[in-house]
Amino acid sequence: MRKLVQSFIAVLLLSLLLLYVSNRLNEAGGYAGDNTLIVYNWGDYIDPKLITMFEKQTGLKVIYQTFDSNEAMMAKIAQGGTTFDVAVPSEYAISKMKEEGLLLPLDHKKLPNLKYIDPRFLNLSFDPNNRYSVPYFWGTVGIVYNRNMLGGKKITSWNDLWDKELRNQILLIDGAREVMGMALNSLHYSLNDTNKAHLQEAKRKLDALVPNVKAIVGDEIKILIPNEEAAIGVVWSGDAAEMIAENDKLDYVVPKEGSNLWFDNMIIPKTAKNIEGAHQFINFMLDPKHAAQNAEYVGYATPNKQALQYLPKEITEDKRFYPDFDKIGHLEVYENLGKRMLAYYNELFLEFKMHRK
């Protein structure tokens, strides 16, 4: 027993020593909380030049890490193993993170550039008075399609995707809410539906789509569609704008049955170490010229009203990506469905992906 206790103490002391050495190395390498800012964002969702500009302006070192889904981001932050100072979740994720105590309130006095945000994007239901978040980008989910590859056919409806002539011609983004939402909307149900009979019906309809689905993919869809590897993609609006810029045969439509209107906002996670630096970064990104530069690079619509004057008119006047608010009443924002229902959505989506195989 004495040897066991001695062994345990030795292992504990060694672990503490390794932790101390690791912390010292991080500090020596410039990764301490005070002079470092860790940003957690979607892939390819910021102009790298802005990061460099921010570093020069503030003297802070930015460590930029990426995620590919709100669920992955929330799980990583909830685990608490890695410290993040700024993250960019979507609206329903913000609602969920708020419920779980994963967010720090923002100090609006340190965000003077918040005044440049269009009031239509402030004080929304998922974050009243923007206590925890400020707008970053917004957009829709829809269909990008190649007119030439479809022989001039025009896509207007989700149900067009079930056309037997589109065999092996469709790419889907790898997102449970997006794909399940598409099927629900095609049946004229809400994309926030929690009726299990409706969800099973949507799953059966997705199974019927399998012959037309070439692949379920991630960011590579932005390469495959412009290169005409497939005629159709279900995508986020900003990705569609980027694709259209590379291939003028492409067009983008939000289906008539309805779709998702989404908002991505900047937040400070509860585990943040550099809260002052986080506010500096958020305020930097709210600067109209920086917001315009970011929007032009990423391809998504900016909620920064003042930034619009710095963007080319062919961008801001394109109603596919900057639609009039009075014409998008048929679109829905994702709601926080709760852990059990979200798990059910994910389960059905996984079954659909397995059905393809």
Coordinates of C-alpha atoms in Angstrom, one line a residue:
M1 CA 0.0 0.0 0.0
R2 CA 2.9 2.3 0.9
K3 CA 4.5 1.7 -2.6
L4 CA 1.1 2.4 -4.2
V5 CA 0.8 5.8 -2.4
Q6 CA 4.4 6.7 -3.2
S7 CA 3.8 5.9 -6.9
F8 CA 0.6 8.0 -6.9
I9 CA 2.4 11.0 -5.3
A10 CA 5.2 10.7 -7.8
V11 CA 2.8 10.7 -10.7
L12 CA 1.0 13.7 -9.3
L13 CA 4.2 15.6 -8.8
L14 CA 5.3 14.8 -12.3
S15 CA 2.0 16.0 -13.7
L16 CA 2.2 19.3 -11.8
L17 CA 5.7 19.8 -13.0
L18 CA 4.7 19.2 -16.6
L19 CA 1.8 21.6 -16.3
Y20 CA 4.1 24.2 -14.8
V21 CA 6.7 23.8 -17.6
S22 CA 3.9 23.9 -20.2
N23 CA 2.6 27.1 -18.8
R24 CA 6.0 28.7 -18.7
L25 CA 6.7 27.7 -22.3
N26 CA 3.4 29.2 -23.4
E27 CA 4.2 32.4 -21.6
A28 CA 7.7 32.5 -23.2
G29 CA 6.2 31.9 -26.6
G30 CA 3.8 34.7 -26.3
Y31 CA 0.7 32.6 -25.5
A32 CA -0.3 34.1 -22.1
G33 CA -3.8 35.5 -21.8
D34 CA -2.7 39.2 -21.6
N35 CA -0.8 39.4 -24.9
T36 CA -2.7 36.7 -26.9
L37 CA -6.2 36.5 -28.3
I38 CA -7.6 33.1 -29.3
V39 CA -10.4 33.5 -31.9
Y40 CA -12.7 30.5 -32.7
N41 CA -14.5 30.9 -36.0
W42 CA -15.9 29.1 -39.0
G43 CA -13.3 28.1 -41.7
D44 CA -12.5 30.8 -44.3
Y45 CA -14.7 33.3 -42.5
I46 CA -12.4 36.3 -42.1
D47 CA -9.9 38.2 -44.3
P48 CA -6.4 37.2 -43.0
K49 CA -5.2 40.7 -43.7
L50 CA -7.5 42.0 -41.0
I51 CA -5.9 39.8 -38.4
T52 CA -2.5 41.1 -39.4
M53 CA -3.8 44.7 -39.2
F54 CA -5.3 44.0 -35.7
E55 CA -2.1 42.5 -34.4
K56 CA -0.1 45.5 -35.6
Q57 CA -2.6 48.0 -34.2
T58 CA -2.9 46.3 -30.7
G59 CA 0.3 44.4 -30.2
L60 CA -1.7 41.3 -29.5
K61 CA -0.9 37.9 -31.0
V62 CA -4.0 36.3 -32.6
I63 CA -4.3 32.5 -32.6
Y64 CA -7.1 31.6 -35.1
Q65 CA -8.8 28.3 -34.8
T66 CA -11.8 27.0 -36.8
F67 CA -14.8 24.8 -36.4
D68 CA -17.2 23.3 -39.0
S69 CA -20.5 23.2 -37.0
N70 CA -22.2 25.0 -34.2
E71 CA -22.5 21.7 -32.3
A72 CA -18.7 21.1 -32.5
M73 CA -18.0 24.7 -31.4
M74 CA -20.4 24.4 -28.4
A75 CA -19.0 21.1 -27.3
K76 CA -15.4 22.4 -27.4
I77 CA -16.3 25.5 -25.3
A78 CA -18.4 23.5 -22.9
Q79 CA -15.5 21.1 -22.2
G80 CA -13.4 24.0 -21.2
G81 CA -10.1 22.3 -22.1
T82 CA -9.1 25.1 -24.5
T83 CA -9.5 28.8 -23.8
F84 CA -11.2 30.9 -26.5
D85 CA -11.5 34.7 -26.2
V86 CA -13.9 35.3 -29.1
A87 CA -16.2 32.9 -31.0
V88 CA -18.7 33.3 -33.8
P89 CA -21.8 31.1 -33.2
S90 CA -25.1 31.2 -35.0
E91 CA -28.3 32.6 -33.4
Y92 CA -29.8 29.3 -32.1
A93 CA -26.4 28.3 -30.7
I94 CA -26.2 31.7 -28.8
S95 CA -29.5 31.0 -27.3
K96 CA -28.4 27.5 -26.1
M97 CA -25.0 28.8 -24.8
K98 CA -26.8 31.5 -22.9
E99 CA -29.0 28.9 -21.2
E100 CA -25.9 26.8 -20.3
G101 CA -24.0 29.8 -18.8
L102 CA -21.3 29.7 -21.5
L103 CA -21.3 33.4 -22.3
L104 CA -19.9 36.5 -20.7
P105 CA -22.0 39.8 -21.0
L106 CA -20.5 42.4 -23.2
D107 CA -19.4 45.8 -22.1
H108 CA -21.0 48.1 -24.7
K109 CA -18.9 51.0 -23.5
K110 CA -15.9 49.2 -25.0
L111 CA -17.8 48.7 -28.3
P112 CA -18.3 52.3 -29.6
N113 CA -18.5 50.9 -33.2
L114 CA -21.7 49.0 -32.4
K115 CA -23.5 52.2 -33.4
Y116 CA -22.8 51.4 -37.1
I117 CA -24.9 48.2 -37.1
D118 CA -28.2 48.4 -38.8
P119 CA -30.9 48.5 -36.1
R120 CA -32.8 45.7 -37.9
F121 CA -30.0 43.3 -36.7
L122 CA -30.0 44.4 -33.1
N123 CA -32.1 43.3 -30.1
L124 CA -33.3 40.1 -31.8
S125 CA -35.2 37.4 -29.9
F126 CA -32.1 35.1 -29.3
D127 CA -30.2 37.9 -27.6
P128 CA -32.4 40.9 -26.3
N129 CA -30.4 44.1 -26.1
N130 CA -27.4 42.3 -27.5
R131 CA -26.3 41.6 -24.0
Y132 CA -24.0 38.7 -25.1
S133 CA -23.4 39.1 -28.8
V134 CA -23.0 41.5 -31.7
P135 CA -23.7 40.9 -35.4
Y136 CA -21.0 39.6 -37.7
F137 CA -22.6 38.3 -40.9
W138 CA -26.1 37.3 -42.0
G139 CA -27.7 35.4 -44.9
T140 CA -29.9 32.6 -46.2
V141 CA -29.8 28.9 -47.1
G142 CA -30.8 28.2 -50.7
I143 CA -29.9 26.4 -53.9
V144 CA -27.0 27.3 -56.3
Y145 CA -27.3 25.7 -59.7
N146 CA -25.6 25.7 -63.1
R147 CA -28.1 26.8 -65.8
N148 CA -26.1 25.3 -68.7
M149 CA -25.7 21.9 -67.0
L150 CA -29.5 21.8 -66.5
G151 CA -30.2 22.7 -70.1
G152 CA -31.6 26.2 -69.1
K153 CA -33.9 24.8 -66.5
K154 CA -34.7 27.2 -63.7
I155 CA -34.9 26.1 -60.1
T156 CA -37.5 27.8 -57.9
S157 CA -38.6 25.1 -55.4
W158 CA -37.1 22.6 -53.0
N159 CA -39.2 20.0 -54.7
D160 CA -37.4 20.6 -57.9
L161 CA -34.5 18.7 -56.4
W162 CA -36.5 15.4 -56.5
D163 CA -36.7 15.5 -60.3
K164 CA -35.5 12.1 -61.6
E165 CA -33.5 13.8 -64.3
L166 CA -31.1 15.2 -61.6
R167 CA -29.6 11.8 -60.7
N168 CA -26.2 12.1 -59.1
Q169 CA -26.2 15.9 -59.7
I170 CA -26.7 17.4 -56.2
L171 CA -24.2 18.3 -53.5
L172 CA -25.5 18.8 -49.9
I173 CA -23.8 20.7 -47.1
D174 CA -23.0 18.5 -44.1
G175 CA -25.5 20.1 -41.7
A176 CA -28.4 18.4 -39.9
R177 CA -30.5 21.6 -39.5
E178 CA -29.9 22.6 -43.1
V179 CA -30.7 19.3 -44.7
M180 CA -33.6 18.3 -42.4
G181 CA -34.9 21.9 -42.7
M182 CA -34.8 21.6 -46.5
A183 CA -37.0 18.4 -46.4
L184 CA -39.4 19.9 -43.8
N185 CA -39.8 23.1 -45.9
S186 CA -40.4 21.0 -49.0
L187 CA -43.4 19.4 -47.1
H188 CA -44.5 22.9 -46.0
Y189 CA -43.5 22.3 -42.4
S190 CA -41.5 24.7 -40.3
L191 CA -37.8 24.0 -40.2
N192 CA -38.1 24.2 -36.4
D193 CA -40.8 21.5 -36.4
T194 CA -40.7 19.2 -33.3
N195 CA -43.5 16.9 -34.4
K196 CA -41.8 13.5 -34.7
A197 CA -44.3 12.2 -37.2
H198 CA -43.4 15.2 -39.4
L199 CA -39.7 14.6 -38.9
Q200 CA -40.0 11.0 -39.9
E201 CA -41.9 12.1 -43.0
A202 CA -39.1 14.5 -43.8
K203 CA -36.5 11.7 -43.3
R204 CA -38.5 9.4 -45.7
K205 CA -38.5 12.1 -48.3
L206 CA -34.8 12.6 -47.9
D207 CA -34.3 8.9 -48.5
A208 CA -36.2 9.3 -51.8
L209 CA -33.6 12.0 -52.7
V210 CA -30.6 9.6 -52.4
P211 CA -30.3 8.8 -56.1
N212 CA -29.9 12.5 -56.9
V213 CA -27.3 13.1 -54.2
K214 CA -23.7 12.9 -55.4
A215 CA -22.1 13.7 -52.1
I216 CA -22.6 15.4 -48.7
V217 CA -19.6 17.7 -48.3
G218 CA -18.1 20.6 -46.4
D219 CA -16.1 23.6 -47.6
E220 CA -15.0 21.7 -50.7
I221 CA -18.4 22.5 -52.2
K222 CA -17.1 26.0 -53.0
I223 CA -14.6 24.3 -55.4
L224 CA -16.7 21.4 -56.7
I225 CA -19.7 23.5 -57.9
P226 CA -17.7 26.2 -59.8
N227 CA -15.6 23.4 -61.4
E228 CA -18.9 21.8 -62.6
E229 CA -18.4 18.6 -60.7
A230 CA -22.2 18.8 -60.0
A231 CA -25.0 20.9 -61.3
I232 CA -26.7 21.8 -58.0
G233 CA -25.7 22.6 -54.4
V234 CA -27.7 23.3 -51.2
V235 CA -25.5 26.1 -49.7
W236 CA -25.3 29.2 -47.6
S237 CA -25.8 32.4 -49.5
G238 CA -22.2 33.7 -49.0
D239 CA -20.7 30.5 -50.4
A240 CA -23.1 30.9 -53.4
A241 CA -21.9 34.4 -54.0
E242 CA -18.3 33.2 -54.0
M243 CA -19.1 30.4 -56.5
I244 CA -21.0 32.8 -58.8
A245 CA -18.0 35.1 -58.8
E246 CA -15.9 32.2 -60.2
N247 CA -18.5 30.8 -62.7
D248 CA -21.0 33.1 -64.3
K249 CA -23.2 30.1 -65.4
L250 CA -24.3 29.8 -61.8
D251 CA -27.3 31.3 -60.1
Y252 CA -28.7 31.3 -56.6
V253 CA -32.3 31.1 -55.4
V254 CA -34.1 30.9 -52.0
P255 CA -36.9 28.4 -52.7
K256 CA -40.5 29.6 -52.6
E257 CA -41.6 27.3 -49.8
G258 CA -39.3 29.0 -47.4
S259 CA -35.8 28.5 -45.9
N260 CA -33.5 29.6 -43.2
L261 CA -32.6 33.2 -42.4
W262 CA -29.5 33.1 -40.2
F263 CA -27.3 35.4 -38.2
D264 CA -23.7 34.8 -37.0
N265 CA -22.7 36.9 -34.1
M266 CA -19.4 37.5 -32.1
I267 CA -19.5 36.5 -28.5
I268 CA -17.0 36.2 -25.6
P269 CA -17.1 32.7 -24.0
K270 CA -17.2 32.3 -20.3
T271 CA -13.7 30.8 -20.2
A272 CA -12.1 33.7 -21.9
K273 CA -8.8 34.9 -20.4
N274 CA -8.3 38.1 -22.4
I275 CA -11.6 39.9 -22.0
E276 CA -10.1 43.3 -22.7
G277 CA -8.5 42.0 -25.9
A278 CA -11.8 40.3 -26.9
H279 CA -13.6 43.7 -26.8
Q280 CA -10.8 45.3 -28.8
F281 CA -11.1 42.6 -31.5
I282 CA -14.9 42.8 -31.7
N283 CA -14.8 46.6 -31.9
F284 CA -12.1 46.4 -34.6
M285 CA -14.3 44.1 -36.7
L286 CA -17.3 46.5 -36.2
D287 CA -15.3 49.4 -37.9
P288 CA -17.2 50.1 -41.1
K289 CA -14.1 49.9 -43.4
H290 CA -13.0 46.7 -41.7
A291 CA -16.5 45.2 -42.0
A292 CA -16.6 46.1 -45.7
Q293 CA -13.2 44.6 -46.4
N294 CA -14.3 41.4 -44.5
A295 CA -17.6 41.2 -46.4
E296 CA -15.9 41.6 -49.8
Y297 CA -13.4 38.9 -48.9
V298 CA -15.8 36.4 -47.4
G299 CA -18.7 37.0 -49.7
Y300 CA -21.4 37.2 -47.0
A301 CA -23.8 40.0 -46.3
T302 CA -22.7 42.5 -43.6
P303 CA -25.1 43.8 -41.0
N304 CA -22.9 47.0 -40.7
K305 CA -25.1 49.7 -42.3
Q306 CA -22.2 52.2 -42.6
A307 CA -20.0 49.6 -44.3
L308 CA -22.3 49.4 -47.3
Q309 CA -20.9 52.6 -48.7
Y310 CA -17.5 51.1 -49.0
L311 CA -18.7 48.0 -51.0
P312 CA -19.3 47.9 -54.8
K313 CA -22.9 48.6 -55.8
E314 CA -23.0 45.3 -57.7
I315 CA -22.6 43.6 -54.4
T316 CA -25.0 45.6 -52.2
E317 CA -27.7 45.9 -54.9
D318 CA -27.8 42.1 -55.7
K319 CA -31.1 41.1 -54.1
R320 CA -30.1 37.4 -54.0
F321 CA -27.6 38.3 -51.2
Y322 CA -29.0 41.5 -49.8
P323 CA -32.7 40.9 -50.0
D324 CA -35.3 43.4 -48.9
F325 CA -36.5 42.6 -45.4
D326 CA -40.2 43.1 -46.4
K327 CA -39.8 40.2 -48.9
I328 CA -38.3 37.6 -46.6
G329 CA -41.3 37.0 -44.4
H330 CA -41.4 33.3 -45.5
L331 CA -37.9 32.7 -44.0
E332 CA -37.3 31.4 -40.5
V333 CA -34.6 31.7 -38.0
Y334 CA -33.4 28.5 -36.4
E335 CA -34.7 28.1 -32.9
N336 CA -33.0 26.4 -30.0
L337 CA -34.8 23.0 -30.0
G338 CA -33.2 21.7 -26.8
K339 CA -30.7 18.9 -26.4
R340 CA -33.1 16.0 -26.9
M341 CA -34.8 17.4 -30.1
L342 CA -31.5 18.5 -31.6
A343 CA -30.1 15.0 -30.9
Y344 CA -33.2 13.6 -32.7
Y345 CA -32.5 15.8 -35.7
N346 CA -28.9 14.7 -35.8
E347 CA -29.9 11.0 -35.4
L348 CA -32.3 11.3 -38.5
F349 CA -29.6 13.1 -40.5
L350 CA -27.1 10.4 -39.7
E351 CA -29.6 7.7 -40.7
F352 CA -30.0 9.5 -44.0
K353 CA -26.3 9.6 -44.6
M354 CA -26.0 5.9 -43.7
H355 CA -28.9 5.2 -46.1
R356 CA -26.9 6.6 -48.9
K357 CA -24.3 3.9 -48.4

